[in-house]
CSV table of C-alpha atoms in Angstrom, one decimal:
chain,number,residue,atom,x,y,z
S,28,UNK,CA,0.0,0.0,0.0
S,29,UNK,CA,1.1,3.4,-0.7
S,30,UNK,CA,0.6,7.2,0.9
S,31,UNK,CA,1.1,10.4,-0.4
S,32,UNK,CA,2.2,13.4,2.0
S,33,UNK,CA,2.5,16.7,1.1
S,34,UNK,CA,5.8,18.2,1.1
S,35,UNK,CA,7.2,21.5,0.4
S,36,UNK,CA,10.5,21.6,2.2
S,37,UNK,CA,12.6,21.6,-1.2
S,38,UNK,CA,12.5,21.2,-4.6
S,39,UNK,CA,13.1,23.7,-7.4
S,40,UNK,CA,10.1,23.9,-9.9
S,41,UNK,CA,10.9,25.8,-13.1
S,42,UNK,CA,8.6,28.8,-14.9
S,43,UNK,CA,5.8,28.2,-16.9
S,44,UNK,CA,8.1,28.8,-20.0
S,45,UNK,CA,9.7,26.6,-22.3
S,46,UNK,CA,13.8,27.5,-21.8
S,47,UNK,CA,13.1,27.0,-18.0
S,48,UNK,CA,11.4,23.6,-18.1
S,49,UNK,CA,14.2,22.4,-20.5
S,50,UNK,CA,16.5,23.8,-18.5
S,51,UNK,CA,15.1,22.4,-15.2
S,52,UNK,CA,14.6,18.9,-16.9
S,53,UNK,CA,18.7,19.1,-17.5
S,54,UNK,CA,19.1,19.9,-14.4
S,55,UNK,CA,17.4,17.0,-13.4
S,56,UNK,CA,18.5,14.6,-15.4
S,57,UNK,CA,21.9,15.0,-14.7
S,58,UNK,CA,20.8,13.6,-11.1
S,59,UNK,CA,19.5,10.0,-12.6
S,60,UNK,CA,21.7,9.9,-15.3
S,61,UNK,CA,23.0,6.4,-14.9
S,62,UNK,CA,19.4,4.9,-13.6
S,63,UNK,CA,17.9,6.3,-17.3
S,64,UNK,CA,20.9,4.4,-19.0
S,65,UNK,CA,20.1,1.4,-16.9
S,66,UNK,CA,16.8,1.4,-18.2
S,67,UNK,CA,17.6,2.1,-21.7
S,68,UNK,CA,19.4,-1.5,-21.5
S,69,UNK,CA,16.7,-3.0,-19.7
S,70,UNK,CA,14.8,-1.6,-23.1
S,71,UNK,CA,17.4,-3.1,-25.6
S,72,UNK,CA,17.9,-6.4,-23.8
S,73,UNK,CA,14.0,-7.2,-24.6
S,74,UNK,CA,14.8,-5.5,-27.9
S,75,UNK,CA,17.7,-8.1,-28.6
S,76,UNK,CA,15.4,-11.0,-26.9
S,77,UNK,CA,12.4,-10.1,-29.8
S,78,UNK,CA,15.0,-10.5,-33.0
S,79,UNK,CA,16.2,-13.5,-31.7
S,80,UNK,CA,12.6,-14.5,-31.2
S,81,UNK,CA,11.2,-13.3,-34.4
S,82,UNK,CA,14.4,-13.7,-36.3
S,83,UNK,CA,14.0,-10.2,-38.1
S,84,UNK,CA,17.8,-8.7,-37.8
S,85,UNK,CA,17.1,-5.0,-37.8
S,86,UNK,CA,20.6,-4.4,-39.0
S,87,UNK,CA,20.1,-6.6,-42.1
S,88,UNK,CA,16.4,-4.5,-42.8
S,89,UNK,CA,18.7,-1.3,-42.0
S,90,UNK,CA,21.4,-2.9,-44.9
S,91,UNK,CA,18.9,-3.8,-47.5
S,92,UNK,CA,16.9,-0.3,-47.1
S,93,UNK,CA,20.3,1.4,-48.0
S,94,UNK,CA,21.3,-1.2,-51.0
S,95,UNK,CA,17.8,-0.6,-52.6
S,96,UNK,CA,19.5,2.3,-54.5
S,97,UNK,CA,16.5,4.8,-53.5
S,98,UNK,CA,13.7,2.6,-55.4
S,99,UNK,CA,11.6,1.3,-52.9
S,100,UNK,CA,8.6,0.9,-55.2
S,101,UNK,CA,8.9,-3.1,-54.6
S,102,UNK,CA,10.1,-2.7,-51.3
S,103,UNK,CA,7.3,-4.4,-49.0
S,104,UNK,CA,8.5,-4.0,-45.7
S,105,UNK,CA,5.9,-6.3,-43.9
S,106,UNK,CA,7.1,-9.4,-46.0
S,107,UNK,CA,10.4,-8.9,-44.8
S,108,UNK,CA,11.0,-12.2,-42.4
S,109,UNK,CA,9.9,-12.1,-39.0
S,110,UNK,CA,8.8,-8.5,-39.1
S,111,UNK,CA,5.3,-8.7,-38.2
S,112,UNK,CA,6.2,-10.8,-35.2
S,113,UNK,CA,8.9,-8.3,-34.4
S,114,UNK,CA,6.5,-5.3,-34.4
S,115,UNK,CA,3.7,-7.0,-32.6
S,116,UNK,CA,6.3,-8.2,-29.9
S,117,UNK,CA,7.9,-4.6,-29.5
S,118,UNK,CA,4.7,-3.0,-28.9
S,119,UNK,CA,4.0,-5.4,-26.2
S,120,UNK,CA,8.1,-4.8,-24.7
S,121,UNK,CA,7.0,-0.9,-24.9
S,122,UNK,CA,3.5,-1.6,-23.0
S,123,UNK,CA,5.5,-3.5,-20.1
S,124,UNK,CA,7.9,-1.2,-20.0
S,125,UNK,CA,6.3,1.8,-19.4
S,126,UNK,CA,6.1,1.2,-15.3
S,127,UNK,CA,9.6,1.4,-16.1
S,128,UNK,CA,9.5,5.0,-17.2
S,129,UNK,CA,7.2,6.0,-14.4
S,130,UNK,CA,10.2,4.8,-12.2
S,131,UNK,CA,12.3,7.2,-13.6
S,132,UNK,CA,10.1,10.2,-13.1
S,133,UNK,CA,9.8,8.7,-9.5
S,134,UNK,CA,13.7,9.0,-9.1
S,135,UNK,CA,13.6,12.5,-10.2
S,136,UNK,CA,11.1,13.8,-7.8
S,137,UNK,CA,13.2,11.7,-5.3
S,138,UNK,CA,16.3,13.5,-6.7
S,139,UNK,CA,14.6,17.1,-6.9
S,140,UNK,CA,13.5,16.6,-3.5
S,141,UNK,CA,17.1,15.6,-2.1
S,142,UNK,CA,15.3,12.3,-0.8
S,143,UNK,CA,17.9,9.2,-1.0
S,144,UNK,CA,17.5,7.5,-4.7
S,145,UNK,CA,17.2,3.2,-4.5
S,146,UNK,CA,17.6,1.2,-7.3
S,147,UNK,CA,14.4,-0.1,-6.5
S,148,UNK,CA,12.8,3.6,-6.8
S,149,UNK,CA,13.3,2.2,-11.0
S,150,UNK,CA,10.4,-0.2,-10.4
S,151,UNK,CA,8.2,1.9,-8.6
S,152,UNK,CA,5.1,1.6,-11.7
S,153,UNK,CA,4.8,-2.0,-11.3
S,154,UNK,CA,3.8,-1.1,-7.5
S,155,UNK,CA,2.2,2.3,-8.2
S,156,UNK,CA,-1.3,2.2,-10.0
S,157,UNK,CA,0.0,-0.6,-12.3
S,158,UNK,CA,-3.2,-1.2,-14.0
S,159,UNK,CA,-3.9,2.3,-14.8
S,160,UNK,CA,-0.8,2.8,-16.1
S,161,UNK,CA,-0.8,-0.1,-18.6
S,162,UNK,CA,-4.3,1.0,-19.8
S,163,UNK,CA,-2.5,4.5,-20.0
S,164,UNK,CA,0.0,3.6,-22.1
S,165,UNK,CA,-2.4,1.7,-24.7
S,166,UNK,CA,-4.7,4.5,-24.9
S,167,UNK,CA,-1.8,6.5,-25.5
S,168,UNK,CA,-0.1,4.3,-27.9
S,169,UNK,CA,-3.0,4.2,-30.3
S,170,UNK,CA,-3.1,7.9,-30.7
S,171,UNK,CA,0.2,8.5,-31.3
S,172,UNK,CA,0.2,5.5,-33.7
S,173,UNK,CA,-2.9,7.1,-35.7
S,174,UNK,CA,-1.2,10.6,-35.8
S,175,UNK,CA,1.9,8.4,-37.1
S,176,UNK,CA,-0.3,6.7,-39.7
S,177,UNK,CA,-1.1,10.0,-41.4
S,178,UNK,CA,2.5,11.4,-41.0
S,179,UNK,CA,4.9,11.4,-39.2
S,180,UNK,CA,4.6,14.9,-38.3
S,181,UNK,CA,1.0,15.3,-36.6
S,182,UNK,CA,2.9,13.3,-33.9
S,183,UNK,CA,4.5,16.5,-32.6
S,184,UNK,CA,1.5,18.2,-32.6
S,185,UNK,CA,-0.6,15.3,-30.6
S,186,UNK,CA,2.1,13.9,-28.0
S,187,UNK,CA,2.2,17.7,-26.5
S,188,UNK,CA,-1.7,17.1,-24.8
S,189,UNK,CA,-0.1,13.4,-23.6
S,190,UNK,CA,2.8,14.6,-21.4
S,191,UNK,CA,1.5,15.1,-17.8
S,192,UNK,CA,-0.2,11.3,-17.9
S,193,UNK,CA,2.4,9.5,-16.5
S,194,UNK,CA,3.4,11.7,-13.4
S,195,UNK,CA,-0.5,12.4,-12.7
S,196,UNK,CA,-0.5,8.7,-12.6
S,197,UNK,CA,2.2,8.3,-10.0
S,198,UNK,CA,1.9,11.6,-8.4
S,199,UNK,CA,-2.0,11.2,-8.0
S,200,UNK,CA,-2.9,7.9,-8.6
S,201,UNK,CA,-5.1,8.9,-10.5
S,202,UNK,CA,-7.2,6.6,-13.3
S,203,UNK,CA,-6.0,5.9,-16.3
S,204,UNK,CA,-8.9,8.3,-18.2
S,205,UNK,CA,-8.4,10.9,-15.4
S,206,UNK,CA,-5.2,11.1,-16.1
S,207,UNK,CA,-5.9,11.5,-20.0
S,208,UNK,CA,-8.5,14.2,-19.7
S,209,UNK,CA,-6.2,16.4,-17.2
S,210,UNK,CA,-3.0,16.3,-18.7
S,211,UNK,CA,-5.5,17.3,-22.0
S,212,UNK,CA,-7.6,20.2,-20.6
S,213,UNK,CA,-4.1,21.7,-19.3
S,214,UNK,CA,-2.1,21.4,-22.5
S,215,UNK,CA,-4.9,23.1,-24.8
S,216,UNK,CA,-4.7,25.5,-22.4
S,217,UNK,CA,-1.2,26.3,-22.6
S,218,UNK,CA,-1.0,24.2,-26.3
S,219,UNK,CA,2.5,26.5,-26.9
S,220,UNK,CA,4.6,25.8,-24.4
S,221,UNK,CA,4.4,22.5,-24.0
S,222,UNK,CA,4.4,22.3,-28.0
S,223,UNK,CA,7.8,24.0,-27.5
S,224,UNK,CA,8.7,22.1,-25.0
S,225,UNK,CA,7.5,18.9,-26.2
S,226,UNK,CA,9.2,19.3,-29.7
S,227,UNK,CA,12.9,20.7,-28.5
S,228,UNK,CA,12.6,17.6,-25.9
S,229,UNK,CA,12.3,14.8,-28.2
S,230,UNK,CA,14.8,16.7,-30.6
S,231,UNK,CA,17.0,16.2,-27.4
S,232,UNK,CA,16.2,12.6,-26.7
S,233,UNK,CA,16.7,11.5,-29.9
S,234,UNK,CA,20.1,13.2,-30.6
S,235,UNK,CA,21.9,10.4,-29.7
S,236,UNK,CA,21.4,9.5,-33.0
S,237,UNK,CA,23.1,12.0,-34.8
S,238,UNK,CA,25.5,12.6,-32.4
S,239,UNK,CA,26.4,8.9,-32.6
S,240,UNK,CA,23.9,5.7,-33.3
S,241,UNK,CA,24.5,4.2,-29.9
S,242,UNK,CA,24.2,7.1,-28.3
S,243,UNK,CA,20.4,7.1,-28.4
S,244,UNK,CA,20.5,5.2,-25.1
S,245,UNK,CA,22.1,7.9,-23.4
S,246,UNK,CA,19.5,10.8,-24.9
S,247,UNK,CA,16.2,8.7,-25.2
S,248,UNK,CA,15.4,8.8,-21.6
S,249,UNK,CA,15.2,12.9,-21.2
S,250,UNK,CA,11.9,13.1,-22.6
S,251,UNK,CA,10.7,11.7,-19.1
S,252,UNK,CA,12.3,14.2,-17.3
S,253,UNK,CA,11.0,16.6,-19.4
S,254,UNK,CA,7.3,15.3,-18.6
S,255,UNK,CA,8.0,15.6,-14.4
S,256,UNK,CA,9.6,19.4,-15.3
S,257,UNK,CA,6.2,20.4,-16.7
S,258,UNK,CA,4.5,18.6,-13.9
S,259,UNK,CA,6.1,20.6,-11.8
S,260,UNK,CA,5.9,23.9,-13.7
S,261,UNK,CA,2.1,23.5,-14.3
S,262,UNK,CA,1.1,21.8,-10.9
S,263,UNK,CA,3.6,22.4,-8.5
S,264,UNK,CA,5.9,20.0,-6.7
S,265,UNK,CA,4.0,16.2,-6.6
S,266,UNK,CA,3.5,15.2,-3.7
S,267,UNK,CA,6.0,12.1,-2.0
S,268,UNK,CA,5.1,8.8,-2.1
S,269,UNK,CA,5.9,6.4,0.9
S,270,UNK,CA,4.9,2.8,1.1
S,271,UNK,CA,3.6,1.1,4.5
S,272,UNK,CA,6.2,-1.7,5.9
């Protein structure tokens, strides 16, 4: 079982702008750092476990993509071997996962808070409002995959009204269509900064990849942190959560 008592000792919560949540969320991050790398290989050993499974080798789709000469008018990527099996599986691994991610915002209250950070702060979702959370991250996963479907671009403009679910899930156990209808009501209300903020944080998470392929596991995580900064910037400092012996 779990409480939540109100605190507001310390804890730095940033402006209701877009350079001070970014900001704050660096500030942040640098304090869990190494627990967001340790999931990102929690992430990519069930990645590796799904090709072995599926026996589609990413590496050899990335290979044929680039020998194709820029003609992919007979490319069918959904014949390639194993890739339907592969995709079905990784949305599941994502689904699973995303308690995971709720850990990590967990860490960073802990962190913002100057509370001592456990490990086993990482698997806090799977303890927290579990069910909610799962049903969270479906709901969630279908919109962004129908903004995807159109383009990839509507994505950016969508994920923006999705970034306060996970912390009002943690922070106030709230349901899993609670938790959808807030974090919605408050980003139309404030649609541009957390489109700004939004936006410049996934260009951040995913410049692992530019800076160097691997990299992404080092970058991917921030977007989290970026979700608990505008938590904080929109509804204050969440309250801590303390589990009975």
């Amino acid at each position: 079982m779990s409480e939540f008592n109100e605190f507001d000792q310390q804890g730095s919560v940033p402006e209701r702008n877009t350079g001070s949540i970014i900001s704050h969320a660096f500030e942040m991050y640098k304090g869990v750092f190494l627990y967001a790398f340790v999931a990102m290989i929690i992430y990519l050993i069930g990645g590796f476990v799904i090709q072995a499974l599926t026996g589609f080798n990413s590496a050899g789709f990335a290979d044929d993509i680039k020998s194709n000469g820029g003609d992919f008018s007979d490319f069918n990527i959904w014949a390639a071997p194993g890739f339907t099996s592969y995709i079905s599986l990784s949305w599941l691994l994502g689904l699973l996962l995303a308690p995971l991610y709720v850990g990590l915002i967990f860490m960073v209250n802990k962190y913002n808070t100057k509370n001592p950070i456990e490990f086993s702060d990482l698997f806090i979702g799977y303890r927290q409002n579990f069910v909610n959370i799962l049903i969270y991250s479906i709901i969630s996963g279908i919109i962004t995959s129908v903004a995807a479907f159109f383009c990839v671009i509507p994505v950016f403009f969508v994920y923006p009204l999705l970034m306060l679910g996970y912390p009002i899930l943690l922070f106030e156990n709230a349901t899993a269509m609670d938790a959808l209808g807030k974090t919605f009501n408050i980003a139309k209300e404030n649609y541009g900064t957390f489109l700004g903020t939004t936006v410049l944080g996934i260009l951040i998470s995913f410049a692992g990849v530019i800076l160097c392929g691997f990299g992404i596991i080092l970058t991917a995580p921030f977007i989290m942190v970026v979700m608990y900064s505008l938590y904080c910037a929109f509804l204050g400092k969440p309250r801590q959560i303390t589990f009975n012996k």
